[in-house]
Amino acid sequence: MIIETSIEISAPPMRVWRALCDFPGYSSWNPYREIRGVAMLGEKVTILVGSDPEKRYPTRAVICALEPGVRLSFHTGNMLFSSATETFSLESRRNGTVMHHTADLAGLSTLLLGRRRLEPRLTKAYERVDHALARYLTLPQSETSSQKDRRPKR
């Protein structure tokens, strides 16, 4: 099963790239993940996954693609039970960057959970991550996360 989302971000590709590779900074923008490790091809990293930062569970991943300013991919799991390759691909545009966010999911867990049940949930989560990154990159740099949290909802 393949999940695909795209978003246009009003920031140059290298700025988006730096945010994607700044693993300690993920907690500033990513609502579902933290990453521990170094952004280097072949590097093993730990991804902490979950919507509640206090209850995130760790999973091991390998950085399987790293093309500066172009593409970053992580591979998790094994082919039998659950396997995923998640990729962020960047395209330069006149007004910024188009980011394509994809996941190629395979294994028994994908079959057991079913496409109709899994695909809409994951697509929604990926879109939320994409929009969170876009907001993070386009907010004034002086605005802190605590200021963002106090902003009135419309």
Coordinates of C-alpha atoms in Angstrom, one line a residue:
M1 CA 0.0 0.0 0.0
I2 CA 1.3 3.5 -0.9
I3 CA 0.3 6.6 0.9
E4 CA 1.0 9.9 -0.9
T5 CA 0.5 13.5 0.1
S6 CA 1.9 16.8 -1.3
I7 CA 2.1 20.3 -0.1
E8 CA 3.5 23.6 -1.4
I9 CA 5.6 25.3 1.2
S10 CA 6.6 29.0 1.0
A11 CA 10.2 28.3 1.7
P12 CA 13.2 27.4 -0.4
P13 CA 14.1 23.7 -0.8
M14 CA 17.2 23.9 1.3
R15 CA 15.3 25.5 4.2
V16 CA 12.8 22.6 4.1
W17 CA 15.6 20.2 3.8
R18 CA 17.4 21.6 6.9
A19 CA 14.1 21.2 8.9
L20 CA 13.7 17.6 7.7
C21 CA 17.3 16.7 8.7
D22 CA 17.3 18.6 12.0
F23 CA 16.2 15.6 14.1
P24 CA 16.4 17.4 17.5
G25 CA 14.1 20.0 16.1
Y26 CA 11.3 17.6 15.2
S27 CA 9.6 18.2 18.5
S28 CA 9.1 21.9 17.4
W29 CA 6.9 21.0 14.6
N30 CA 6.1 17.3 14.1
P31 CA 2.9 16.3 16.0
Y32 CA 3.7 12.6 15.8
R33 CA 7.4 12.0 15.9
E34 CA 10.8 12.6 17.4
I35 CA 13.9 11.3 15.9
R36 CA 17.1 10.4 17.7
G37 CA 20.2 10.0 15.6
V38 CA 22.2 11.6 12.8
A39 CA 21.0 12.4 9.3
M40 CA 23.5 10.3 7.3
L41 CA 23.0 7.7 4.6
G42 CA 22.9 4.2 6.1
E43 CA 22.6 5.6 9.6
K44 CA 20.4 3.7 12.1
V45 CA 18.1 6.1 14.0
T46 CA 15.3 5.7 16.6
I47 CA 11.9 7.2 15.7
L48 CA 9.6 7.8 18.6
V49 CA 6.0 7.6 17.3
G50 CA 2.7 8.6 18.7
S51 CA 0.4 11.6 19.1
D52 CA 1.1 11.9 22.9
P53 CA 4.7 12.9 23.4
E54 CA 4.7 11.2 26.8
K55 CA 3.6 7.9 25.4
R56 CA 5.5 7.6 22.1
Y57 CA 6.9 4.2 21.3
P58 CA 10.4 3.7 19.7
T59 CA 11.0 2.0 16.4
R60 CA 14.3 1.5 14.7
A61 CA 14.9 2.9 11.2
V62 CA 17.7 3.1 8.7
I63 CA 18.2 6.2 6.5
C64 CA 18.0 4.6 3.0
A65 CA 18.1 7.7 0.8
L66 CA 19.7 11.0 1.5
E67 CA 20.1 13.5 -1.4
P68 CA 20.6 17.0 0.1
G69 CA 17.8 19.3 -0.9
V70 CA 16.1 16.5 -2.9
R71 CA 15.1 13.4 -0.9
L72 CA 15.2 11.8 2.5
S73 CA 13.9 8.3 3.2
F74 CA 13.6 6.0 6.2
H75 CA 13.1 2.3 6.2
T76 CA 11.5 0.5 9.2
G77 CA 10.5 -3.0 10.1
N78 CA 10.9 -6.2 8.2
M79 CA 9.1 -7.6 5.1
L80 CA 7.3 -10.4 7.0
F81 CA 5.3 -8.5 9.7
S82 CA 5.5 -4.8 8.9
S83 CA 7.7 -2.9 6.6
A84 CA 7.6 0.8 5.6
T85 CA 9.7 3.2 3.6
E86 CA 8.8 6.8 4.2
T87 CA 10.1 9.4 1.8
F88 CA 10.2 13.2 1.7
S89 CA 10.9 14.5 -1.9
L90 CA 11.4 18.2 -2.6
E91 CA 10.9 20.1 -5.8
S92 CA 11.9 23.7 -6.3
R93 CA 9.1 26.1 -7.4
R94 CA 9.1 29.8 -8.1
N95 CA 7.4 30.6 -4.7
G96 CA 9.1 27.9 -2.6
T97 CA 9.0 24.1 -2.5
V98 CA 6.6 21.3 -3.3
M99 CA 7.1 18.5 -0.8
H100 CA 5.9 15.0 -1.7
H101 CA 5.5 12.8 1.4
T102 CA 5.1 9.1 0.6
A103 CA 5.1 5.8 2.5
D104 CA 5.3 2.3 0.9
L105 CA 3.8 -0.1 3.4
A106 CA 4.0 -3.9 3.3
G107 CA 3.8 -7.0 5.4
L108 CA 1.2 -8.9 7.4
S109 CA 0.2 -6.0 9.6
T110 CA -0.8 -4.0 6.5
L111 CA -2.9 -6.9 5.2
L112 CA -4.5 -7.5 8.6
L113 CA -5.5 -3.9 9.2
G114 CA -6.8 -3.5 5.7
R115 CA -6.4 -0.7 3.2
R116 CA -9.9 0.8 3.7
R117 CA -9.2 1.2 7.4
L118 CA -5.5 2.2 7.3
E119 CA -5.2 4.4 4.3
P120 CA -7.5 7.2 5.3
R121 CA -6.0 7.4 8.8
L122 CA -2.5 7.5 7.6
T123 CA -3.2 10.0 4.8
K124 CA -4.8 12.3 7.3
A125 CA -1.8 12.0 9.7
Y126 CA 0.7 12.6 6.8
E127 CA -1.3 15.7 5.8
R128 CA -1.2 17.0 9.3
V129 CA 2.6 16.5 9.5
D130 CA 3.0 18.3 6.1
H131 CA 0.9 21.3 7.2
A132 CA 2.7 21.4 10.6
L133 CA 6.1 21.6 8.8
A134 CA 4.7 24.3 6.4
R135 CA 3.5 26.4 9.3
Y136 CA 6.7 26.0 11.2
L137 CA 8.8 27.1 8.2
T138 CA 6.6 30.1 7.4
L139 CA 6.0 31.5 11.0
P140 CA 8.2 34.5 12.0
Q141 CA 11.3 33.1 13.6
S142 CA 10.8 35.0 16.8
E143 CA 7.4 33.3 17.5
T144 CA 7.9 30.6 20.1
S145 CA 5.8 27.4 20.4
S146 CA 4.2 28.7 23.6
Q147 CA 3.1 31.8 21.7
K148 CA 1.6 29.7 19.0
D149 CA -0.3 27.6 21.6
R150 CA -1.9 30.8 23.0
R151 CA -3.0 32.1 19.7
P152 CA -6.8 32.3 19.6
K153 CA -8.5 29.7 17.4
R154 CA -10.7 30.8 14.5

